[in-house]
Amino acid sequence: MAAERDTSQAQRFLREAIELAFANVARGGRPFGAVVVRDGEVVATGVNEVVATLDPTAHAELLALREAGRRLGTPDLRGCTVYASGHPCPMCLAAMRLSGVGAVFYAYSNEDGAPHGLSTAAIYADLARPFAQQSMTIAHSPVRLDGRPDLYETWRRQQEEREGRAG
């Protein structure tokens, strides 16, 4: 029964993501919508605004995650599920993982999008290769500032101080 309810819930929220995507297409946007859900309730939605904002990161999933963080008052989105109209790109999937999202469901696959120039399968394939073999140069260049403490150590100490004050 729980699996049936979960399937029904997934279908409902995927339909909502697709409706958002259709509305975005009608406004001249790209065909992507996303819904963030926690405990069966919609926390946030987003549509792809890359064309409208000229921001290459304004993907539906990222905008929905940002709004969910604002509404929940935390960047920790554990317990949330994302429902997306299309297969999330690597950037969006990484953001979901970094924020703690526990599951993602999508309606249209990369295979569905490929004939329309909407697949990110090639990016996934490139990212699976070692850095030296990827199409983008990725290089570690260790630089430190003279007279400055270690950046990460400074951050860690400040976190400990904040936690000490909060506790």
JSON list of C-alpha atoms in Angstrom, two decimals, residues 55-137:
[
{"chain": "A", "resi": 55, "resn": "ASP", "atom": "CA", "xyz": [21.96, 33.03, -16.13]},
{"chain": "A", "resi": 56, "resn": "PRO", "atom": "CA", "xyz": [23.28, 29.63, -17.23]},
{"chain": "A", "resi": 57, "resn": "THR", "atom": "CA", "xyz": [22.63, 28.25, -13.73]},
{"chain": "A", "resi": 58, "resn": "ALA", "atom": "CA", "xyz": [18.95, 29.26, -13.61]},
{"chain": "A", "resi": 59, "resn": "HIS", "atom": "CA", "xyz": [17.73, 25.70, -14.04]},
{"chain": "A", "resi": 60, "resn": "ALA", "atom": "CA", "xyz": [14.32, 24.71, -12.69]},
{"chain": "A", "resi": 61, "resn": "GLU", "atom": "CA", "xyz": [15.76, 22.37, -10.07]},
{"chain": "A", "resi": 62, "resn": "LEU", "atom": "CA", "xyz": [18.29, 24.92, -8.77]},
{"chain": "A", "resi": 63, "resn": "LEU", "atom": "CA", "xyz": [15.71, 27.67, -8.52]},
{"chain": "A", "resi": 64, "resn": "ALA", "atom": "CA", "xyz": [13.34, 25.31, -6.69]},
{"chain": "A", "resi": 65, "resn": "LEU", "atom": "CA", "xyz": [16.15, 24.28, -4.29]},
{"chain": "A", "resi": 66, "resn": "ARG", "atom": "CA", "xyz": [17.02, 27.92, -3.60]},
{"chain": "A", "resi": 67, "resn": "GLU", "atom": "CA", "xyz": [13.39, 28.73, -2.85]},
{"chain": "A", "resi": 68, "resn": "ALA", "atom": "CA", "xyz": [13.03, 25.64, -0.66]},
{"chain": "A", "resi": 69, "resn": "GLY", "atom": "CA", "xyz": [16.05, 26.71, 1.38]},
{"chain": "A", "resi": 70, "resn": "ARG", "atom": "CA", "xyz": [14.58, 30.19, 1.85]},
{"chain": "A", "resi": 71, "resn": "ARG", "atom": "CA", "xyz": [11.16, 28.87, 2.83]},
{"chain": "A", "resi": 72, "resn": "LEU", "atom": "CA", "xyz": [12.54, 26.25, 5.20]},
{"chain": "A", "resi": 73, "resn": "GLY", "atom": "CA", "xyz": [15.14, 28.63, 6.62]},
{"chain": "A", "resi": 74, "resn": "THR", "atom": "CA", "xyz": [18.01, 26.23, 5.99]},
{"chain": "A", "resi": 75, "resn": "PRO", "atom": "CA", "xyz": [20.22, 24.95, 3.18]},
{"chain": "A", "resi": 76, "resn": "ASP", "atom": "CA", "xyz": [19.76, 21.45, 4.65]},
{"chain": "A", "resi": 77, "resn": "LEU", "atom": "CA", "xyz": [17.07, 19.85, 2.52]},
{"chain": "A", "resi": 78, "resn": "ARG", "atom": "CA", "xyz": [17.20, 16.38, 4.04]},
{"chain": "A", "resi": 79, "resn": "GLY", "atom": "CA", "xyz": [13.75, 14.84, 3.91]},
{"chain": "A", "resi": 80, "resn": "CYS", "atom": "CA", "xyz": [12.95, 16.58, 0.62]},
{"chain": "A", "resi": 81, "resn": "THR", "atom": "CA", "xyz": [12.25, 14.95, -2.71]},
{"chain": "A", "resi": 82, "resn": "VAL", "atom": "CA", "xyz": [12.61, 16.67, -6.08]},
{"chain": "A", "resi": 83, "resn": "TYR", "atom": "CA", "xyz": [10.21, 15.97, -8.94]},
{"chain": "A", "resi": 84, "resn": "ALA", "atom": "CA", "xyz": [11.53, 17.23, -12.26]},
{"chain": "A", "resi": 85, "resn": "SER", "atom": "CA", "xyz": [10.00, 17.32, -15.71]},
{"chain": "A", "resi": 86, "resn": "GLY", "atom": "CA", "xyz": [13.31, 16.30, -17.29]},
{"chain": "A", "resi": 87, "resn": "HIS", "atom": "CA", "xyz": [16.43, 14.36, -16.41]},
{"chain": "A", "resi": 88, "resn": "PRO", "atom": "CA", "xyz": [18.41, 16.62, -14.05]},
{"chain": "A", "resi": 89, "resn": "CYS", "atom": "CA", "xyz": [21.74, 17.79, -15.43]},
{"chain": "A", "resi": 90, "resn": "PRO", "atom": "CA", "xyz": [24.93, 17.06, -13.47]},
{"chain": "A", "resi": 91, "resn": "MET", "atom": "CA", "xyz": [24.94, 20.56, -11.91]},
{"chain": "A", "resi": 92, "resn": "CYS", "atom": "CA", "xyz": [21.40, 20.15, -10.59]},
{"chain": "A", "resi": 93, "resn": "LEU", "atom": "CA", "xyz": [21.98, 16.60, -9.42]},
{"chain": "A", "resi": 94, "resn": "ALA", "atom": "CA", "xyz": [25.13, 17.69, -7.57]},
{"chain": "A", "resi": 95, "resn": "ALA", "atom": "CA", "xyz": [23.22, 20.54, -5.91]},
{"chain": "A", "resi": 96, "resn": "MET", "atom": "CA", "xyz": [20.54, 18.08, -4.79]},
{"chain": "A", "resi": 97, "resn": "ARG", "atom": "CA", "xyz": [23.18, 15.82, -3.27]},
{"chain": "A", "resi": 98, "resn": "LEU", "atom": "CA", "xyz": [25.01, 18.71, -1.59]},
{"chain": "A", "resi": 99, "resn": "SER", "atom": "CA", "xyz": [21.77, 19.99, -0.07]},
{"chain": "A", "resi": 100, "resn": "GLY", "atom": "CA", "xyz": [20.77, 16.57, 1.28]},
{"chain": "A", "resi": 101, "resn": "VAL", "atom": "CA", "xyz": [17.79, 15.86, -0.99]},
{"chain": "A", "resi": 102, "resn": "GLY", "atom": "CA", "xyz": [16.97, 12.18, -0.52]},
{"chain": "A", "resi": 103, "resn": "ALA", "atom": "CA", "xyz": [15.36, 11.32, -3.85]},
{"chain": "A", "resi": 104, "resn": "VAL", "atom": "CA", "xyz": [14.69, 12.69, -7.29]},
{"chain": "A", "resi": 105, "resn": "PHE", "atom": "CA", "xyz": [12.13, 11.53, -9.82]},
{"chain": "A", "resi": 106, "resn": "TYR", "atom": "CA", "xyz": [11.99, 12.76, -13.42]},
{"chain": "A", "resi": 107, "resn": "ALA", "atom": "CA", "xyz": [9.47, 12.31, -16.21]},
{"chain": "A", "resi": 108, "resn": "TYR", "atom": "CA", "xyz": [11.46, 12.83, -19.42]},
{"chain": "A", "resi": 109, "resn": "SER", "atom": "CA", "xyz": [14.79, 11.03, -19.89]},
{"chain": "A", "resi": 110, "resn": "ASN", "atom": "CA", "xyz": [17.95, 12.16, -21.64]},
{"chain": "A", "resi": 111, "resn": "GLU", "atom": "CA", "xyz": [16.94, 9.78, -24.44]},
{"chain": "A", "resi": 112, "resn": "ASP", "atom": "CA", "xyz": [13.60, 11.61, -24.75]},
{"chain": "A", "resi": 113, "resn": "GLY", "atom": "CA", "xyz": [15.41, 14.95, -24.94]},
{"chain": "A", "resi": 114, "resn": "ALA", "atom": "CA", "xyz": [18.23, 13.99, -27.30]},
{"chain": "A", "resi": 115, "resn": "PRO", "atom": "CA", "xyz": [16.33, 14.52, -30.59]},
{"chain": "A", "resi": 116, "resn": "HIS", "atom": "CA", "xyz": [15.48, 18.04, -29.39]},
{"chain": "A", "resi": 117, "resn": "GLY", "atom": "CA", "xyz": [18.94, 19.07, -28.15]},
{"chain": "A", "resi": 118, "resn": "LEU", "atom": "CA", "xyz": [17.80, 18.67, -24.52]},
{"chain": "A", "resi": 119, "resn": "SER", "atom": "CA", "xyz": [20.03, 15.81, -23.34]},
{"chain": "A", "resi": 120, "resn": "THR", "atom": "CA", "xyz": [22.92, 16.15, -20.90]},
{"chain": "A", "resi": 121, "resn": "ALA", "atom": "CA", "xyz": [24.11, 12.56, -21.47]},
{"chain": "A", "resi": 122, "resn": "ALA", "atom": "CA", "xyz": [27.33, 13.75, -23.13]},
{"chain": "A", "resi": 123, "resn": "ILE", "atom": "CA", "xyz": [28.17, 15.89, -20.09]},
{"chain": "A", "resi": 124, "resn": "TYR", "atom": "CA", "xyz": [27.57, 12.93, -17.76]},
{"chain": "A", "resi": 125, "resn": "ALA", "atom": "CA", "xyz": [29.86, 10.79, -19.95]},
{"chain": "A", "resi": 126, "resn": "ASP", "atom": "CA", "xyz": [32.58, 13.45, -19.98]},
{"chain": "A", "resi": 127, "resn": "LEU", "atom": "CA", "xyz": [32.40, 13.87, -16.18]},
{"chain": "A", "resi": 128, "resn": "ALA", "atom": "CA", "xyz": [32.86, 10.11, -15.72]},
{"chain": "A", "resi": 129, "resn": "ARG", "atom": "CA", "xyz": [36.31, 10.33, -17.29]},
{"chain": "A", "resi": 130, "resn": "PRO", "atom": "CA", "xyz": [39.49, 11.22, -15.34]},
{"chain": "A", "resi": 131, "resn": "PHE", "atom": "CA", "xyz": [40.15, 14.98, -15.15]},
{"chain": "A", "resi": 132, "resn": "ALA", "atom": "CA", "xyz": [43.02, 14.77, -17.64]},
{"chain": "A", "resi": 133, "resn": "GLN", "atom": "CA", "xyz": [40.72, 13.22, -20.24]},
{"chain": "A", "resi": 134, "resn": "GLN", "atom": "CA", "xyz": [37.77, 15.60, -19.89]},
{"chain": "A", "resi": 135, "resn": "SER", "atom": "CA", "xyz": [36.91, 18.27, -22.46]},
{"chain": "A", "resi": 136, "resn": "MET", "atom": "CA", "xyz": [37.35, 21.08, -19.91]},
{"chain": "A", "resi": 137, "resn": "THR", "atom": "CA", "xyz": [40.71, 21.77, -18.28]}
]
